[in-house]
Amino acid sequence: MALLELRNLHVALEDGTEIVKGVDLAVASNEVHAIMGPNGSGKSTLAYAVAGHPAYEITEGQILLDGEDMTEAGADERAQKGLFLAFQYPHAIPGVTVTSFLRSAINAIRKARAGGVEDPVPVPEFRKELFAQMERLKVSRELASRYLNDGFSGGEKKRVEILQMAMLKPRIAVLDETDSGLDIDALKIVAGGVKELVGPEMGALVITHYQRILNYIKPDFVHVFVDGEIVEEGGPELAHELERSGYAKWEKEKV
Ligand SMILES: Nc1ncnc2c1ncn2[C@@H]1O[C@H](COP(=O)(O)OP(=O)(O)OP(=O)(O)O)[C@@H](O)[C@H]1O
Ligand SMILES: [Mg+2]
């Protein structure tokens, strides 16, 4: 069964403008799917709608997580069900440190899984896991005690998004341009972190502009996304083709 399934998904902005115009997509465990498309085609809108952002309205279609209809569910419920979104533009939360943010997020998920009963992760266990993941993802200890994303460099924000993913161990990870803004070494580390988690327990949906990250996380499927729709699907070779010829082939149909 697919971990994430989108059925004829339509998403509109608050003013009613339709951005996502009927997307069908199924991501199973052990699979990496890549979505590639031009600026403004609606990729982040799709990601936000999947994550349950209240500003993006699902006007038609369905979102299923592990076979369960989550179209009407709130963002927290989707996260508890194992969905994780790494933001293209992560927000700062002044006053909340990376460490306390992570601990709250983990505890919220644990509570939901324990049927609403508080089941906080023991602090020594949490710290051990946190330090191990930070070591692996080359996130400095100094960063963990700072306020989340407050004054972080572009690359630091992206690494901390992946640190969150590594700590939360989602079943389905949606990564919105996690590669952009990363230097070459960071790209390898971040991609390695994602690759390690993809397996029987997790599938991933990677939104990207560049085939480069796909050298490190090989996609099973590439979906070309233009003007709110998937216009072509294929294997990893399609990403190489896009790098060569761009999106003109599909975009000119609009004129
Ligand atoms: N909250 C919003 N208010 C107004 N317009 C919005 C909002 N969110 C998205 N849009 C518009 O919807 C369209 C799709 O935006 P979106 O961010 O989903 O594109 P994208 O494919 O992720 O682009 P990029 O590759 O540049 O990240 C754009 O025209 C954008 O301006
Ligand atoms: Mg975007």
mmCIF file of C-alpha atoms and ligand atoms in Angstrom:
data_model
loop_
_atom_site.group_PDB
_atom_site.id
_atom_site.type_symbol
_atom_site.label_atom_id
_atom_site.label_comp_id
_atom_site.label_asym_id
_atom_site.label_seq_id
_atom_site.Cartn_x
_atom_site.Cartn_y
_atom_site.Cartn_z
ATOM 1 C CA MET A 1 0.000 0.000 0.000
ATOM 2 C CA ALA A 2 1.189 3.504 -0.755
ATOM 3 C CA LEU A 3 2.300 5.561 2.239
ATOM 4 C CA LEU A 4 1.209 8.712 0.490
ATOM 5 C CA GLU A 5 -1.413 8.803 -2.192
ATOM 6 C CA LEU A 6 -2.790 11.837 -3.957
ATOM 7 C CA ARG A 7 -5.961 11.335 -5.951
ATOM 8 C CA ASN A 8 -6.996 14.007 -8.408
ATOM 9 C CA LEU A 9 -5.731 16.660 -5.994
ATOM 10 C CA HIS A 10 -6.768 20.248 -6.668
ATOM 11 C CA VAL A 11 -5.457 23.068 -4.495
ATOM 12 C CA ALA A 12 -6.528 26.707 -4.474
ATOM 13 C CA LEU A 13 -5.243 29.834 -2.750
ATOM 14 C CA GLU A 14 -7.420 31.736 -0.316
ATOM 15 C CA ASP A 15 -8.636 34.027 -3.125
ATOM 16 C CA GLY A 16 -9.842 30.966 -5.042
ATOM 17 C CA THR A 17 -7.055 30.839 -7.650
ATOM 18 C CA GLU A 18 -6.458 27.226 -8.556
ATOM 19 C CA ILE A 19 -2.746 26.336 -8.438
ATOM 20 C CA VAL A 20 -2.686 22.542 -8.355
ATOM 21 C CA LYS A 21 -4.948 21.149 -11.036
ATOM 22 C CA GLY A 22 -5.514 17.450 -10.529
ATOM 23 C CA VAL A 23 -2.491 15.479 -9.345
ATOM 24 C CA ASP A 24 -2.363 11.707 -9.010
ATOM 25 C CA LEU A 25 0.679 10.362 -7.240
ATOM 26 C CA ALA A 26 1.486 7.371 -5.034
ATOM 27 C CA VAL A 27 4.658 7.029 -2.983
ATOM 28 C CA ALA A 28 5.350 3.681 -1.306
ATOM 29 C CA SER A 29 7.944 2.797 1.288
ATOM 30 C CA ASN A 30 11.396 2.186 -0.149
ATOM 31 C CA GLU A 31 10.649 4.582 -3.022
ATOM 32 C CA VAL A 32 12.078 7.955 -3.951
ATOM 33 C CA HIS A 33 9.971 10.157 -6.204
ATOM 34 C CA ALA A 34 11.289 13.392 -7.635
ATOM 35 C CA ILE A 35 9.117 16.315 -8.734
ATOM 36 C CA MET A 36 10.773 18.757 -11.096
ATOM 37 C CA GLY A 37 9.143 21.806 -12.600
ATOM 38 C CA PRO A 38 9.620 25.478 -13.403
ATOM 39 C CA ASN A 39 9.385 28.334 -10.894
ATOM 40 C CA GLY A 40 5.838 29.133 -9.928
ATOM 41 C CA SER A 41 4.372 25.889 -11.280
ATOM 42 C CA GLY A 42 2.879 25.044 -7.869
ATOM 43 C CA LYS A 43 5.339 22.557 -6.343
ATOM 44 C CA SER A 44 5.519 24.224 -2.937
ATOM 45 C CA THR A 45 1.756 24.738 -2.984
ATOM 46 C CA LEU A 46 1.377 21.001 -3.508
ATOM 47 C CA ALA A 47 3.807 20.298 -0.643
ATOM 48 C CA TYR A 48 2.016 22.705 1.709
ATOM 49 C CA ALA A 49 -1.386 21.266 0.849
ATOM 50 C CA VAL A 50 -0.107 17.741 1.520
ATOM 51 C CA ALA A 51 1.268 18.876 4.881
ATOM 52 C CA GLY A 52 -2.047 20.520 5.795
ATOM 53 C CA HIS A 53 -1.164 24.223 5.658
ATOM 54 C CA PRO A 54 -4.433 26.072 6.338
ATOM 55 C CA ALA A 55 -3.816 28.738 3.657
ATOM 56 C CA TYR A 56 -4.014 26.154 0.868
ATOM 57 C CA GLU A 57 -7.462 24.786 0.251
ATOM 58 C CA ILE A 58 -8.071 21.363 -1.202
ATOM 59 C CA THR A 59 -10.990 21.980 -3.510
ATOM 60 C CA GLU A 60 -11.187 18.508 -5.040
ATOM 61 C CA GLY A 61 -9.594 15.110 -4.650
ATOM 62 C CA GLN A 62 -8.020 13.298 -1.745
ATOM 63 C CA ILE A 63 -4.851 12.844 0.282
ATOM 64 C CA LEU A 64 -4.329 9.420 1.817
ATOM 65 C CA LEU A 65 -1.644 8.466 4.317
ATOM 66 C CA ASP A 66 -1.161 4.748 4.762
ATOM 67 C CA GLY A 67 -4.525 4.212 3.107
ATOM 68 C CA GLU A 68 -6.348 6.556 5.464
ATOM 69 C CA ASP A 69 -8.121 9.633 4.127
ATOM 70 C CA MET A 70 -6.370 12.683 5.585
ATOM 71 C CA THR A 71 -7.849 15.309 3.256
ATOM 72 C CA GLU A 72 -9.628 17.060 6.101
ATOM 73 C CA ALA A 73 -7.033 16.342 8.815
ATOM 74 C CA GLY A 74 -4.986 19.090 10.442
ATOM 75 C CA ALA A 75 -1.239 19.448 10.002
ATOM 76 C CA ASP A 76 -0.537 17.965 13.453
ATOM 77 C CA GLU A 77 -2.622 14.892 12.752
ATOM 78 C CA ARG A 78 -0.775 14.328 9.489
ATOM 79 C CA ALA A 79 2.568 14.677 11.249
ATOM 80 C CA GLN A 80 1.467 12.163 13.863
ATOM 81 C CA LYS A 81 0.585 9.815 11.038
ATOM 82 C CA GLY A 82 4.206 10.031 9.903
ATOM 83 C CA LEU A 83 4.263 12.859 7.376
ATOM 84 C CA PHE A 84 7.188 15.255 7.386
ATOM 85 C CA LEU A 85 7.742 18.349 5.244
ATOM 86 C CA ALA A 86 11.130 20.016 4.944
ATOM 87 C CA PHE A 87 10.332 23.595 3.961
ATOM 88 C CA GLN A 88 11.826 25.436 1.004
ATOM 89 C CA TYR A 89 11.974 28.526 3.212
ATOM 90 C CA PRO A 90 12.146 27.400 6.864
ATOM 91 C CA HIS A 91 10.727 29.915 9.329
ATOM 92 C CA ALA A 92 12.553 31.214 12.350
ATOM 93 C CA ILE A 93 11.032 30.662 15.787
ATOM 94 C CA PRO A 94 12.748 33.144 18.086
ATOM 95 C CA GLY A 95 12.604 32.008 21.702
ATOM 96 C CA VAL A 96 12.526 28.286 20.891
ATOM 97 C CA THR A 97 15.847 26.488 20.665
ATOM 98 C CA VAL A 98 16.489 23.733 18.125
ATOM 99 C CA THR A 99 16.772 21.240 20.987
ATOM 100 C CA SER A 100 13.535 22.177 22.694
ATOM 101 C CA PHE A 101 11.695 22.346 19.380
ATOM 102 C CA LEU A 102 12.834 18.834 18.506
ATOM 103 C CA ARG A 103 11.952 17.460 21.912
ATOM 104 C CA SER A 104 8.449 18.967 21.789
ATOM 105 C CA ALA A 105 7.873 17.639 18.273
ATOM 106 C CA ILE A 106 8.999 14.142 19.255
ATOM 107 C CA ASN A 107 6.916 14.189 22.426
ATOM 108 C CA ALA A 108 3.811 15.337 20.551
ATOM 109 C CA ILE A 109 4.165 12.394 18.181
ATOM 110 C CA ARG A 110 4.833 9.967 21.032
ATOM 111 C CA LYS A 111 1.776 11.219 22.884
ATOM 112 C CA ALA A 112 -0.442 10.726 19.844
ATOM 113 C CA ARG A 113 0.928 7.219 19.346
ATOM 114 C CA ALA A 114 0.310 6.395 23.003
ATOM 115 C CA GLY A 115 -3.374 7.225 22.520
ATOM 116 C CA GLY A 116 -3.166 10.707 24.013
ATOM 117 C CA VAL A 117 -1.212 9.759 27.123
ATOM 118 C CA GLU A 118 1.977 11.749 27.830
ATOM 119 C CA ASP A 119 4.982 9.589 27.059
ATOM 120 C CA PRO A 120 7.963 11.948 26.938
ATOM 121 C CA VAL A 121 11.237 10.652 25.571
ATOM 122 C CA PRO A 122 13.723 10.227 28.463
ATOM 123 C CA VAL A 123 16.195 13.116 28.305
ATOM 124 C CA PRO A 124 19.369 10.970 28.211
ATOM 125 C CA GLU A 125 17.947 8.917 25.341
ATOM 126 C CA PHE A 126 16.946 12.076 23.487
ATOM 127 C CA ARG A 127 20.354 13.680 23.934
ATOM 128 C CA LYS A 128 22.195 10.574 22.817
ATOM 129 C CA GLU A 129 20.135 10.322 19.628
ATOM 130 C CA LEU A 130 20.357 14.066 18.985
ATOM 131 C CA PHE A 131 24.133 14.165 19.318
ATOM 132 C CA ALA A 132 24.520 11.071 17.126
ATOM 133 C CA GLN A 133 22.362 12.581 14.370
ATOM 134 C CA MET A 134 24.108 15.955 14.632
ATOM 135 C CA GLU A 135 27.446 14.246 14.281
ATOM 136 C CA ARG A 136 26.235 12.326 11.250
ATOM 137 C CA LEU A 137 24.710 15.400 9.593
ATOM 138 C CA LYS A 138 27.584 17.673 10.619
ATOM 139 C CA VAL A 139 25.396 20.110 12.522
ATOM 140 C CA SER A 140 27.448 21.953 15.118
ATOM 141 C CA ARG A 141 26.449 21.614 18.782
ATOM 142 C CA GLU A 142 26.360 25.385 19.037
ATOM 143 C CA LEU A 143 23.488 25.474 16.539
ATOM 144 C CA ALA A 144 21.335 23.162 18.691
ATOM 145 C CA SER A 145 21.257 25.631 21.540
ATOM 146 C CA ARG A 146 20.296 28.559 19.316
ATOM 147 C CA TYR A 147 16.748 29.657 18.491
ATOM 148 C CA LEU A 148 15.357 27.668 15.569
ATOM 149 C CA ASN A 149 16.469 29.179 12.251
ATOM 150 C CA ASP A 150 17.019 32.575 13.877
ATOM 151 C CA GLY A 151 19.930 34.055 11.975
ATOM 152 C CA PHE A 152 20.867 30.678 10.503
ATOM 153 C CA SER A 153 22.575 30.709 7.126
ATOM 154 C CA GLY A 154 20.641 29.216 4.205
ATOM 155 C CA GLY A 155 22.646 26.006 4.397
ATOM 156 C CA GLU A 156 22.315 25.740 8.180
ATOM 157 C CA LYS A 157 18.527 25.954 7.863
ATOM 158 C CA LYS A 158 18.471 23.139 5.349
ATOM 159 C CA ARG A 159 20.689 20.925 7.490
ATOM 160 C CA VAL A 160 18.496 21.516 10.507
ATOM 161 C CA GLU A 161 15.437 20.528 8.438
ATOM 162 C CA ILE A 162 17.134 17.202 7.746
ATOM 163 C CA LEU A 163 18.136 16.909 11.393
ATOM 164 C CA GLN A 164 14.430 17.229 12.249
ATOM 165 C CA MET A 165 13.637 14.507 9.746
ATOM 166 C CA ALA A 166 16.329 12.232 11.161
ATOM 167 C CA MET A 167 15.026 12.739 14.694
ATOM 168 C CA LEU A 168 11.326 12.384 13.874
ATOM 169 C CA LYS A 169 11.796 9.340 11.632
ATOM 170 C CA PRO A 170 8.746 9.992 9.456
ATOM 171 C CA ARG A 171 7.149 7.403 7.209
ATOM 172 C CA ILE A 172 6.915 9.835 4.346
ATOM 173 C CA ALA A 173 9.277 12.761 3.848
ATOM 174 C CA VAL A 174 8.486 15.607 1.468
ATOM 175 C CA LEU A 175 11.600 17.658 0.807
ATOM 176 C CA ASP A 176 10.945 20.995 -0.876
ATOM 177 C CA GLU A 177 14.180 22.131 -2.516
ATOM 178 C CA THR A 178 16.248 20.962 0.398
ATOM 179 C CA ASP A 179 19.241 20.957 -1.968
ATOM 180 C CA SER A 180 19.080 24.624 -2.909
ATOM 181 C CA GLY A 181 21.563 26.777 -1.070
ATOM 182 C CA LEU A 182 23.716 23.861 0.054
ATOM 183 C CA ASP A 183 27.415 23.742 -0.717
ATOM 184 C CA ILE A 184 28.757 20.580 -2.342
ATOM 185 C CA ASP A 185 29.858 18.885 0.878
ATOM 186 C CA ALA A 186 26.593 19.731 2.622
ATOM 187 C CA LEU A 187 24.608 18.404 -0.334
ATOM 188 C CA LYS A 188 26.351 15.045 -0.018
ATOM 189 C CA ILE A 189 25.772 14.918 3.737
ATOM 190 C CA VAL A 190 22.118 15.897 3.477
ATOM 191 C CA ALA A 191 21.452 13.518 0.568
ATOM 192 C CA GLY A 192 23.217 10.734 2.477
ATOM 193 C CA GLY A 193 21.011 11.439 5.491
ATOM 194 C CA VAL A 194 17.886 11.107 3.359
ATOM 195 C CA LYS A 195 19.128 7.994 1.583
ATOM 196 C CA GLU A 196 19.822 6.255 4.849
ATOM 197 C CA LEU A 197 16.239 6.716 5.981
ATOM 198 C CA VAL A 198 14.578 5.610 2.747
ATOM 199 C CA GLY A 199 13.732 1.946 3.169
ATOM 200 C CA PRO A 200 11.010 -0.346 4.425
ATOM 201 C CA GLU A 201 10.016 2.336 6.947
ATOM 202 C CA MET A 202 10.071 5.413 4.729
ATOM 203 C CA GLY A 203 9.416 6.779 1.259
ATOM 204 C CA ALA A 204 10.441 10.214 0.001
ATOM 205 C CA LEU A 205 9.126 12.878 -2.330
ATOM 206 C CA VAL A 206 11.958 15.155 -3.412
ATOM 207 C CA ILE A 207 11.087 18.476 -5.034
ATOM 208 C CA THR A 208 14.095 19.875 -6.852
ATOM 209 C CA HIS A 209 15.268 22.013 -9.739
ATOM 210 C CA TYR A 210 18.511 20.208 -10.246
ATOM 211 C CA GLN A 211 19.423 16.705 -11.177
ATOM 212 C CA ARG A 212 22.528 17.023 -8.971
ATOM 213 C CA ILE A 213 20.901 15.862 -5.724
ATOM 214 C CA LEU A 214 19.458 12.926 -7.647
ATOM 215 C CA ASN A 215 23.005 11.662 -8.226
ATOM 216 C CA TYR A 216 23.102 10.973 -4.497
ATOM 217 C CA ILE A 217 19.465 9.966 -3.929
ATOM 218 C CA LYS A 218 18.517 8.033 -7.034
ATOM 219 C CA PRO A 219 14.824 8.487 -7.767
ATOM 220 C CA ASP A 220 12.676 5.546 -8.773
ATOM 221 C CA PHE A 221 10.283 7.922 -10.501
ATOM 222 C CA VAL A 222 10.603 11.448 -11.877
ATOM 223 C CA HIS A 223 7.455 13.528 -12.337
ATOM 224 C CA VAL A 224 7.539 16.646 -14.486
ATOM 225 C CA PHE A 225 5.265 19.287 -12.997
ATOM 226 C CA VAL A 226 4.170 22.223 -15.148
ATOM 227 C CA ASP A 227 1.381 24.690 -14.435
ATOM 228 C CA GLY A 228 -0.162 22.675 -11.610
ATOM 229 C CA GLU A 229 -0.117 19.321 -13.342
ATOM 230 C CA ILE A 230 2.097 16.306 -13.829
ATOM 231 C CA VAL A 231 2.762 16.398 -17.556
ATOM 232 C CA GLU A 232 5.213 13.526 -17.870
ATOM 233 C CA GLU A 233 6.593 10.696 -15.785
ATOM 234 C CA GLY A 234 9.622 8.499 -16.146
ATOM 235 C CA GLY A 235 12.719 7.123 -14.476
ATOM 236 C CA PRO A 236 15.968 8.870 -13.487
ATOM 237 C CA GLU A 237 16.875 9.479 -17.129
ATOM 238 C CA LEU A 238 14.056 12.005 -17.349
ATOM 239 C CA ALA A 239 15.869 14.280 -14.871
ATOM 240 C CA HIS A 240 18.920 14.292 -17.153
ATOM 241 C CA GLU A 241 16.751 15.106 -20.137
ATOM 242 C CA LEU A 242 15.195 18.054 -18.264
ATOM 243 C CA GLU A 243 18.624 19.363 -17.380
ATOM 244 C CA ARG A 244 19.441 19.427 -21.086
ATOM 245 C CA SER A 245 16.235 20.723 -22.585
ATOM 246 C CA GLY A 246 14.231 22.434 -19.827
ATOM 247 C CA TYR A 247 10.463 22.714 -19.809
ATOM 248 C CA ALA A 248 9.832 24.551 -23.096
ATOM 249 C CA LYS A 249 8.285 21.445 -24.636
ATOM 250 C CA TRP A 250 5.375 21.589 -22.179
ATOM 251 C CA GLU A 251 5.209 25.292 -21.501
ATOM 252 C CA LYS A 252 4.669 26.388 -25.076
ATOM 253 C CA GLU A 253 1.342 24.587 -25.107
ATOM 254 C CA LYS A 254 0.023 27.355 -22.858
ATOM 255 C CA VAL A 255 0.488 30.088 -25.431
HETATM 256 N N1 LIG B 1 0.119 32.387 -0.164
HETATM 257 C C1 LIG B 1 0.130 32.780 -1.444
HETATM 258 N N2 LIG B 1 -0.395 33.964 -1.821
HETATM 259 C C2 LIG B 1 -0.397 34.356 -3.110
HETATM 260 N N3 LIG B 1 0.108 33.635 -4.105
HETATM 261 C C3 LIG B 1 0.637 32.458 -3.803
HETATM 262 C C4 LIG B 1 0.680 31.961 -2.463
HETATM 263 N N4 LIG B 1 1.262 30.746 -2.472
HETATM 264 C C5 LIG B 1 1.574 30.497 -3.761
HETATM 265 N N5 LIG B 1 1.200 31.512 -4.564
HETATM 266 C C6 LIG B 1 1.378 31.595 -6.027
HETATM 267 O O1 LIG B 1 1.137 30.306 -6.556
HETATM 268 C C7 LIG B 1 2.030 30.022 -7.621
HETATM 269 C C8 LIG B 1 2.790 28.749 -7.318
HETATM 270 O O2 LIG B 1 3.718 28.991 -6.271
HETATM 271 P P1 LIG B 1 4.644 27.868 -5.666
HETATM 272 O O3 LIG B 1 5.416 28.459 -4.570
HETATM 273 O O4 LIG B 1 3.806 26.683 -5.346
HETATM 274 O O5 LIG B 1 5.585 27.519 -6.909
HETATM 275 P P2 LIG B 1 6.868 26.581 -6.988
HETATM 276 O O6 LIG B 1 6.611 25.618 -8.100
HETATM 277 O O7 LIG B 1 7.160 26.015 -5.657
HETATM 278 O O8 LIG B 1 8.014 27.588 -7.448
HETATM 279 P P3 LIG B 1 9.592 27.637 -7.088
HETATM 280 O O9 LIG B 1 10.235 26.638 -8.004
HETATM 281 O O10 LIG B 1 9.987 29.022 -7.445
HETATM 282 O O11 LIG B 1 9.759 27.321 -5.650
HETATM 283 C C9 LIG B 1 2.921 31.255 -7.754
HETATM 284 O O12 LIG B 1 2.407 32.047 -8.787
HETATM 285 C C10 LIG B 1 2.792 31.943 -6.417
HETATM 286 O O13 LIG B 1 2.987 33.317 -6.500
HETATM 287 MG MG MG B 2 8.707 26.168 -4.352
#
